[in-house]
Coordinates of C-alpha atoms in Angstrom, one line a residue:
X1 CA -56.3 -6.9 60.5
X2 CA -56.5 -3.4 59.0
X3 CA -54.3 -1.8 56.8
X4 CA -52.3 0.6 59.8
X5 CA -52.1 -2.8 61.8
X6 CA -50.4 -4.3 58.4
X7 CA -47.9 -1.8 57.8
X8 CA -46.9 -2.2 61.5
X9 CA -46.2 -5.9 60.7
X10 CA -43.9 -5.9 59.0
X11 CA -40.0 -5.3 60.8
X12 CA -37.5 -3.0 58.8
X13 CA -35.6 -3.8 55.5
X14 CA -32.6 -6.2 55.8
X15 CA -29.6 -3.9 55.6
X16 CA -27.3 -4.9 53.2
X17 CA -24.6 -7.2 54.5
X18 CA -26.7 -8.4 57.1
X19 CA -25.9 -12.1 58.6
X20 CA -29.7 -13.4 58.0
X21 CA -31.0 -12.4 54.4
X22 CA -34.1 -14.5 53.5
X23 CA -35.8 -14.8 57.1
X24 CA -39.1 -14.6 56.6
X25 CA -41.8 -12.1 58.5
X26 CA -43.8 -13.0 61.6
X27 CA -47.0 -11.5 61.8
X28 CA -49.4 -10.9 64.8
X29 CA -48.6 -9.9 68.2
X30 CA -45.2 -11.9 67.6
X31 CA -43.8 -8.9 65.4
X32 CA -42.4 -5.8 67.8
X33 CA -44.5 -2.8 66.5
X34 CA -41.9 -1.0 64.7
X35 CA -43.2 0.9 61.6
X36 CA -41.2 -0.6 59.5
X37 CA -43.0 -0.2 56.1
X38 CA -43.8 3.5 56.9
X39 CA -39.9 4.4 57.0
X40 CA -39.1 2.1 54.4
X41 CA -41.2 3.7 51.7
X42 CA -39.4 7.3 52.5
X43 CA -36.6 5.5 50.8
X44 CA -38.7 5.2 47.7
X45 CA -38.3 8.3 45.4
X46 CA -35.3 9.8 46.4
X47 CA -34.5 10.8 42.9
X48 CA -36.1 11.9 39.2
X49 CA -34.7 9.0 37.9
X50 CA -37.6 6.2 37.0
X51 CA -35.1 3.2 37.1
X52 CA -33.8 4.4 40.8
X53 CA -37.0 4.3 41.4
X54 CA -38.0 1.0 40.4
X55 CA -34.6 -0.1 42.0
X56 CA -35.5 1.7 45.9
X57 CA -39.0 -0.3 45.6
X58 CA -37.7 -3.8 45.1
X59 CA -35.0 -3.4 47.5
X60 CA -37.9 -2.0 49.9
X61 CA -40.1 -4.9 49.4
X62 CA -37.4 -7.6 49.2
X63 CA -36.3 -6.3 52.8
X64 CA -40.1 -6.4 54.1
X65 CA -41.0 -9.5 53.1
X66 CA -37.9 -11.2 53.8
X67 CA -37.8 -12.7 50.2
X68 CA -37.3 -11.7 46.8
X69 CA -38.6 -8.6 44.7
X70 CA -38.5 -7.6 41.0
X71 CA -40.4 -5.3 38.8
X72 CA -42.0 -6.4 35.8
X73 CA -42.2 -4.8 32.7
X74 CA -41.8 -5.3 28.7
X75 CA -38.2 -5.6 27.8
X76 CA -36.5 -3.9 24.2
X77 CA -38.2 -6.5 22.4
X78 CA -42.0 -6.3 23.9
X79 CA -41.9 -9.0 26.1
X80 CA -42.3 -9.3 29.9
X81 CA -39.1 -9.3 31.6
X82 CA -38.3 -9.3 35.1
X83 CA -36.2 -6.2 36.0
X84 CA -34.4 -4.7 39.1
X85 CA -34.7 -7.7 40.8
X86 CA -33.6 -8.1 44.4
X87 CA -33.4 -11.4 46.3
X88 CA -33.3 -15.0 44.5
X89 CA -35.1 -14.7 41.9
X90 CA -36.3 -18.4 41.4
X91 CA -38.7 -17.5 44.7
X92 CA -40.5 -15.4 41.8
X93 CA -43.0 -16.8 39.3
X94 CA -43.3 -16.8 35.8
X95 CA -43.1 -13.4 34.2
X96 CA -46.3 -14.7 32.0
X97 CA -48.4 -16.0 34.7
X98 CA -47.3 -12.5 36.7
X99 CA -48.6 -10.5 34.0
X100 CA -51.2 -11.7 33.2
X101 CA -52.5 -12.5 36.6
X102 CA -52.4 -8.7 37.9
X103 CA -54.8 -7.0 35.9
X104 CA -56.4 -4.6 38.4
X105 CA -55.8 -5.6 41.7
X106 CA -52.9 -7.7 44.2
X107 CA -52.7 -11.4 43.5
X108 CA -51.6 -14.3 45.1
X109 CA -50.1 -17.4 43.8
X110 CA -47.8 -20.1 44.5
X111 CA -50.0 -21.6 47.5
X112 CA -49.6 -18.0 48.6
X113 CA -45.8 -17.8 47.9
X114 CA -46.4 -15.2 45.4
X115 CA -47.6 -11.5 45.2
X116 CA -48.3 -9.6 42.1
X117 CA -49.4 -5.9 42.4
X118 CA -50.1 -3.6 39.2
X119 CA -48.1 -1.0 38.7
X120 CA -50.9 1.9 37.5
X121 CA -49.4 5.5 36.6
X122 CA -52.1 8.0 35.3
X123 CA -54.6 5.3 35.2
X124 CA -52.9 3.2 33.1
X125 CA -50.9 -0.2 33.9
X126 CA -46.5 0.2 33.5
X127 CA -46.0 -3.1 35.2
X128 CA -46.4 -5.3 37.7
X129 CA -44.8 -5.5 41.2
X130 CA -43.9 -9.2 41.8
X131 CA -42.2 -10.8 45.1
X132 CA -42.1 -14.2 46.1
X133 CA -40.9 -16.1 49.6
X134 CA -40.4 -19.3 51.0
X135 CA -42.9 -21.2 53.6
X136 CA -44.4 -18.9 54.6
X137 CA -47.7 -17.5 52.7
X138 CA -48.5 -13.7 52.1
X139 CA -51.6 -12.4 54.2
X140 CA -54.2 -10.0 52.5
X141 CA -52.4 -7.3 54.9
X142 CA -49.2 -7.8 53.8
X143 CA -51.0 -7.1 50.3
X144 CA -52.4 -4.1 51.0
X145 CA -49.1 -2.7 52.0
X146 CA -47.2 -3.7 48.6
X147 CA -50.0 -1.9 46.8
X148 CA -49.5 1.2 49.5
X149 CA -45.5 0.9 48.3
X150 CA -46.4 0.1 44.8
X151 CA -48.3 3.5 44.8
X152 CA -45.8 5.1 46.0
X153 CA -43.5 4.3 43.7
X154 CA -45.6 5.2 40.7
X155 CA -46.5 8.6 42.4
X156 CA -43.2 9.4 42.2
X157 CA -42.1 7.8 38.7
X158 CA -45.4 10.0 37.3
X159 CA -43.6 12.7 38.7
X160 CA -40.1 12.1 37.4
X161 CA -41.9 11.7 33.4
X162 CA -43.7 15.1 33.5
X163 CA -40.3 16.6 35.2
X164 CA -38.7 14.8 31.8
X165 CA -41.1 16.1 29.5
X166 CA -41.4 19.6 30.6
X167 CA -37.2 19.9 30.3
X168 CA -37.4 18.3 27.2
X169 CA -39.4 20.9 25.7
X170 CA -38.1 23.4 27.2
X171 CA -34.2 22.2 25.8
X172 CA -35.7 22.2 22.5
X173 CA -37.3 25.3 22.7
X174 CA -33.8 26.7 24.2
X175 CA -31.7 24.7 21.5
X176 CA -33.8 25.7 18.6
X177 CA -33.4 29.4 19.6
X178 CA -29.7 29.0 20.7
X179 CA -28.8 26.8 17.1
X180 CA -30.3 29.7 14.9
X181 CA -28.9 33.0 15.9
X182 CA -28.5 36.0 13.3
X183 CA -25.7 36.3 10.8
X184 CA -23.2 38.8 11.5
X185 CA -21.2 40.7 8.7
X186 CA -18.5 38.9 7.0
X187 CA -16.2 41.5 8.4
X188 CA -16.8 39.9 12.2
X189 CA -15.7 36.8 13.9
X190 CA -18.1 36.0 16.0
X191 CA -18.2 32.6 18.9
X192 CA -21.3 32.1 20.8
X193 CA -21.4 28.7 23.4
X194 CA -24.4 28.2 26.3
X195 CA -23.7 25.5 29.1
X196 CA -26.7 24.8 31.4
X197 CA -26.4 24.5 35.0
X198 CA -26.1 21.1 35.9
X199 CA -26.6 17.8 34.2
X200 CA -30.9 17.1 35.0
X201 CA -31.5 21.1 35.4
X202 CA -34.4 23.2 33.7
X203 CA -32.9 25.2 30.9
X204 CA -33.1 28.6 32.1
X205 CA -32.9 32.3 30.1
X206 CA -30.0 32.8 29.1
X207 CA -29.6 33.9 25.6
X208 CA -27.2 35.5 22.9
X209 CA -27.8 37.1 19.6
X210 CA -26.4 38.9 16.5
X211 CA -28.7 41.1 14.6
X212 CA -26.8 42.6 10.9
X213 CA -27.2 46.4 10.5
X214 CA -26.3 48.8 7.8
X215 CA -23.1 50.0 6.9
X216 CA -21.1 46.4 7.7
X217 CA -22.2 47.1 11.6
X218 CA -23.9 44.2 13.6
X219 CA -25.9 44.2 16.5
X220 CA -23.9 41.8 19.3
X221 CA -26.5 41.1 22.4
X222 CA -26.6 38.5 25.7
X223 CA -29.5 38.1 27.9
X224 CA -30.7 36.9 31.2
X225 CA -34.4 36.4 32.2
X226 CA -34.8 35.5 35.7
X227 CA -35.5 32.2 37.0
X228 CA -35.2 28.5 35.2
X229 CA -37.7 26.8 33.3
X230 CA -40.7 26.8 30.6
X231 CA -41.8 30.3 31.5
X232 CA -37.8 31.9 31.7
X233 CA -37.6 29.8 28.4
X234 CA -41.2 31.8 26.7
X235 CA -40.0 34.9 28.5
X236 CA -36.2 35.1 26.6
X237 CA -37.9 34.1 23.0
X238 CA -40.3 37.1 23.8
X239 CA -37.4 39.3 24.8
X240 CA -35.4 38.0 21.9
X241 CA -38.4 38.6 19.5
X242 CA -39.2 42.2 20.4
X243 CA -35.0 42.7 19.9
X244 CA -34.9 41.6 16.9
X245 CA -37.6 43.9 15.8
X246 CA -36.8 46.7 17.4
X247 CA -32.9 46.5 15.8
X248 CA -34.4 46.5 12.7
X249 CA -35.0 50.2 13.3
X250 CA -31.5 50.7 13.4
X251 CA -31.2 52.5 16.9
X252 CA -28.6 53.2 19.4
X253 CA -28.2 50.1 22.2
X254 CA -29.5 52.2 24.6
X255 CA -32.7 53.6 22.9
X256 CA -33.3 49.8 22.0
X257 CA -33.1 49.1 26.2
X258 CA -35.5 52.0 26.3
X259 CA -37.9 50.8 24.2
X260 CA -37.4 46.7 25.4
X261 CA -38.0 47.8 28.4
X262 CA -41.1 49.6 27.8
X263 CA -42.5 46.5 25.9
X264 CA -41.4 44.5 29.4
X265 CA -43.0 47.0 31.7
X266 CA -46.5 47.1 30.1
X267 CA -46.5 43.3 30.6
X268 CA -47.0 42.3 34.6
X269 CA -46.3 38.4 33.8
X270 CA -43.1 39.5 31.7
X271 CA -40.0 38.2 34.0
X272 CA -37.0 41.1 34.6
X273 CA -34.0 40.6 32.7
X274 CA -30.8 41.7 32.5
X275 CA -29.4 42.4 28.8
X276 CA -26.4 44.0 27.3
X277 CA -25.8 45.4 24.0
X278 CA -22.6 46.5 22.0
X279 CA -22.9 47.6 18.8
X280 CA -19.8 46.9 16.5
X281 CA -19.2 49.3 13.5
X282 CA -15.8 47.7 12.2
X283 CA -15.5 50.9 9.2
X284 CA -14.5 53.3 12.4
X285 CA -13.1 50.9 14.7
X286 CA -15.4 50.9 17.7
X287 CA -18.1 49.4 19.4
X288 CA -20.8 51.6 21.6
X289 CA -22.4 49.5 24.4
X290 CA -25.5 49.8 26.9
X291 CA -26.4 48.0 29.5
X292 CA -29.5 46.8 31.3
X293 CA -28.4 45.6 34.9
X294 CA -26.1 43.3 33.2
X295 CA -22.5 42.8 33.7
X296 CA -19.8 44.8 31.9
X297 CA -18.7 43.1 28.9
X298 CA -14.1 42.2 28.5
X299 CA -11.8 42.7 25.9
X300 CA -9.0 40.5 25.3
X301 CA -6.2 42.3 24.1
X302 CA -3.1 39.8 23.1
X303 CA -0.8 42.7 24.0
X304 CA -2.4 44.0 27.5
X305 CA -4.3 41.2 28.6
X306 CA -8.2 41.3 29.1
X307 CA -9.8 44.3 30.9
X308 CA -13.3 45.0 31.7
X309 CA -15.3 48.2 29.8
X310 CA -16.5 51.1 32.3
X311 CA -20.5 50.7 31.0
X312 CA -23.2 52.3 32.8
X313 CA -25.3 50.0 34.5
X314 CA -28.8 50.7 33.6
X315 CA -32.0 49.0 35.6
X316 CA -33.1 45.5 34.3
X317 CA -35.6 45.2 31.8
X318 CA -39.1 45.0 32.7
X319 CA -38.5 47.5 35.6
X320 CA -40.3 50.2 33.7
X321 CA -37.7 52.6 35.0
X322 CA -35.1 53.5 32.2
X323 CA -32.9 55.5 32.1
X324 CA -29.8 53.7 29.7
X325 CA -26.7 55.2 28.5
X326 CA -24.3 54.3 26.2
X327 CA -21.0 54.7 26.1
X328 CA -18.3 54.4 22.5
X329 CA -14.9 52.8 22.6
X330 CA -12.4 52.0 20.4
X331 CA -11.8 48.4 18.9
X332 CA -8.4 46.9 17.2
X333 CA -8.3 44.2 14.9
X334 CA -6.4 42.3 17.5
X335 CA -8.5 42.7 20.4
X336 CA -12.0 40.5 21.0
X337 CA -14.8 41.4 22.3
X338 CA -16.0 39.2 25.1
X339 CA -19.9 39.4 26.3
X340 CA -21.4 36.6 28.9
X341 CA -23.8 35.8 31.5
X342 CA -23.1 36.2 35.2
X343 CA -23.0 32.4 35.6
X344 CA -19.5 32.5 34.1
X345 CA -18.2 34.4 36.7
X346 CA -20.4 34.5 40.3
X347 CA -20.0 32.2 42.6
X348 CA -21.8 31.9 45.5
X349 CA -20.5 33.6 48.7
X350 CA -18.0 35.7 46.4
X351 CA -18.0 39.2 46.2
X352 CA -18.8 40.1 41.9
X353 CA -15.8 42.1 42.1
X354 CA -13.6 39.2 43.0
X355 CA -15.4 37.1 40.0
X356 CA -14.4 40.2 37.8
X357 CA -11.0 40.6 39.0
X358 CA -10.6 36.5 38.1
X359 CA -12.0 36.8 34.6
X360 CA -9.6 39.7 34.1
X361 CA -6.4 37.3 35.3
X362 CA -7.0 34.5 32.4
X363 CA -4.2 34.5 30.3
X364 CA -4.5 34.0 26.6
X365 CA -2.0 32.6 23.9
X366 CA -1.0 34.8 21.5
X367 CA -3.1 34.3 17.9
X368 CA -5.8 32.6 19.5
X369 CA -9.3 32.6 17.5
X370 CA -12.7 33.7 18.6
X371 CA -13.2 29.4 19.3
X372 CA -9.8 29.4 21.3
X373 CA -10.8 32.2 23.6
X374 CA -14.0 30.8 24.4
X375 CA -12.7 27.5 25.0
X376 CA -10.0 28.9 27.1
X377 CA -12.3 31.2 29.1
X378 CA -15.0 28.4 29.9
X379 CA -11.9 25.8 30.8
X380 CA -10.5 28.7 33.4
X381 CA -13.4 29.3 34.7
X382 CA -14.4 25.8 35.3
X383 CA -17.9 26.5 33.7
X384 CA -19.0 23.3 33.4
X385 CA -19.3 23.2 37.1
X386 CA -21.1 26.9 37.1
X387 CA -24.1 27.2 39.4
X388 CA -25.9 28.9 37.0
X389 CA -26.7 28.8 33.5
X390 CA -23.9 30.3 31.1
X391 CA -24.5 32.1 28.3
X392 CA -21.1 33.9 26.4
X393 CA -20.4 35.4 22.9
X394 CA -16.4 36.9 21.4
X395 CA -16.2 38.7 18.7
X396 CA -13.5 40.1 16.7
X397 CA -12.6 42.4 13.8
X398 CA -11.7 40.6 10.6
X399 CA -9.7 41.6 8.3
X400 CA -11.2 43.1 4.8
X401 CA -11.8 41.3 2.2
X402 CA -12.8 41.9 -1.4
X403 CA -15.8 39.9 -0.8
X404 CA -16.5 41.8 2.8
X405 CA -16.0 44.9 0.8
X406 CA -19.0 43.4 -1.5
X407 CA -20.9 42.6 1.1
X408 CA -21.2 45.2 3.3
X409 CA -21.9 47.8 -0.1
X410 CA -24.9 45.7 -0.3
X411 CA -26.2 46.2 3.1

């Protein structure tokens, strides 16, 4: 029998709740041709999630062979342990004898009762794909499709560890950027929070920063390179690098867009961004702000409510086409200064204004901190449930002090 003929002998999973579980296959002409393995193993994989995995494979197999199905691999305390098991498992054999009986290849045992298939990811055995039956012995085809399913499974289990490993280094990379930003002046309150989309998503590019200046002014900056990944995450650390640098300069926001976005330009792999930048000079009580293609930064003003600033909007970064302005307002001691992402606000099929016009509505208590207000404006907002990444920074003036005063004459 070849291996097509085998996957057509077998009939379809056992639903669960069905009337007859444990009724073993036919084979030959007395099995209707139904492909019943081939549909089964497009159940297998239907996640990033190794143990779903593992779990969608015995459940496959245990409904093919009309018996029981398990997975084994080493338990917390190195030894062989039998693990999503479907079907009784006293139809399987010892987990020793499994183990060590598929080294390379399926295995019977039992008289036939038994099947062990190694589990091989990347050329290397993870475990071993037992199932077991009554009366009625496995057939070499029947073996050939377990290992097809076993396959499978570890295709797709390969797949779901590099998908792990590639947003774990990326979250580090993000979280060891995000967990150091610059140090603003004493004389500035400054909150910063970033809430990736999603609970299994790629860290994307979003990004905040404070850079100190001279003269008790600091640098207040949020960011957002296109796209979701490793390369958005390498693209914002280059974006954040050549910020830093620039600022140390001590330029207006908009001659540092100029020049970020020459650095961009002259690089055809760099990823557009959009970037905004308010520069806070507590002394004179104002803040002058450019933007990149970026949304306007709020002020929330205890008094008035919050309102959005009229800022230019520049083209993105990386564009190569210029052309930034900046534009000076005034700033009270009890106003904040509120900078963010667009996944705080868009939603999709909404018209930006709308999301605008519903930041604007969120009410505020009266005394609230820099923390309050960005807990409030996230719980509003519902931004845990944002469909993009969320990246948002309040500032507000602080009120002297001797050792501000101190501070800032050293700067």
């Amino acid at each position: 029998m070849s291996v097509a003929e085998g996957w057509k002998s077998f009939p379809g999973p056992t639903p669960p709740g069905s009337d007859r579980p444990g009724r073993a296959p036919v084979s030959g002409s007395d099995v209707p041709p139904l492909p019943g393995a081939m549909r089964a193993a497009a159940r297998i994989g239907s996640t990033l999630d190794e143990e779903t995995t593992w779990a969608e494979l015995t459940w496959v197999v245990a409904g093919l062979v009309g018996g029981a199905a398990a997975v084994l691999r080493p338990g917390r305390d190195g030894r062989p342990r039998y693990q999503a098991v479907v079907g009784n498992p006293a139809l399987l054999p010892a987990a020793g004898w499994a183990r060590e009986a598929a080294g390379g290849c399926p295995v019977l045992g039992a008289g036939g009762l038994a099947l062990c298939v190694p589990l091989v990811i990347g050329g290397r055995p993870h475990g071993v794909l037992v199932s077991g039956r009554e009366e009625t012995p496995f057939t070499p085809a029947e073996a050939d499709v377990l290992a097809g399913l076993a396959g499978i499974a570890a295709a797709h289990v390969r797949h779901a560890r590099e998908h792990d490993a590639v947003s774990g280094m990326v979250g580090k990379l993000q979280r060891a950027l995000l967990s150091e930003p610059g140090r603003p002046h004493p004389n500035l309150d400054v909150a910063i929070r970033y809430l990736p989309v999603g609970r299994n998503a790629m860290i994307g590019g979003d990004w905040c920063e404070t850079v100190r200046l001279h003269f008790g002014r600091t640098l207040l900056v949020v960011g957002d390179v296109m796209g979701h990944g490793l390369e958005a995450a390498v693209d914002m650390n280059a974006y954040r690098s050549a910020l830093r640098y620039i600022a140390s300069s001590d330029l207006p926001p908009h001659r540092i867009l100029r020049q970020l976005d020459d650095i961009a330009s002259a690089e055809p792999e760099r990823r557009p961004a959009t970037c905004l930048i308010a520069q806070v000079d507590p002394n004179r009580g104002r803040v002058t702000v450019a933007g990149a293609g970026h949304l306007p930064p709020a002020v929330v003003d205890g008094r008035s409510g919050t309102s959005l600033l009229p800022v230019p909007v520049g083209p993105p970064l990386g564009t190569g086409l210029g052309g930034y302005e900046a534009v000076t307002f005034r700033l009270a001691p009890s106003q904040t200064l509120l900078l963010f992402t667009d996944g705080l606000v868009e939603r999709r099929g909404e018209d930006i204004d709308r999301s605008l016009h519903r930041l604007a509505r969120v009410a505020f208590e009266a005394g609230s901190g820099v923390e309050d207000i960005l807990d409030t404006v996230l719980a509003r907002l519902d931004a845990r449930h944002a469909e993009d990444d969320v990246a948002v920074l309040a500032a507000r003036l602080r009120h002297r002090t001797a050792h501000a005063d101190a501070d800032t004459a050293e700067s």
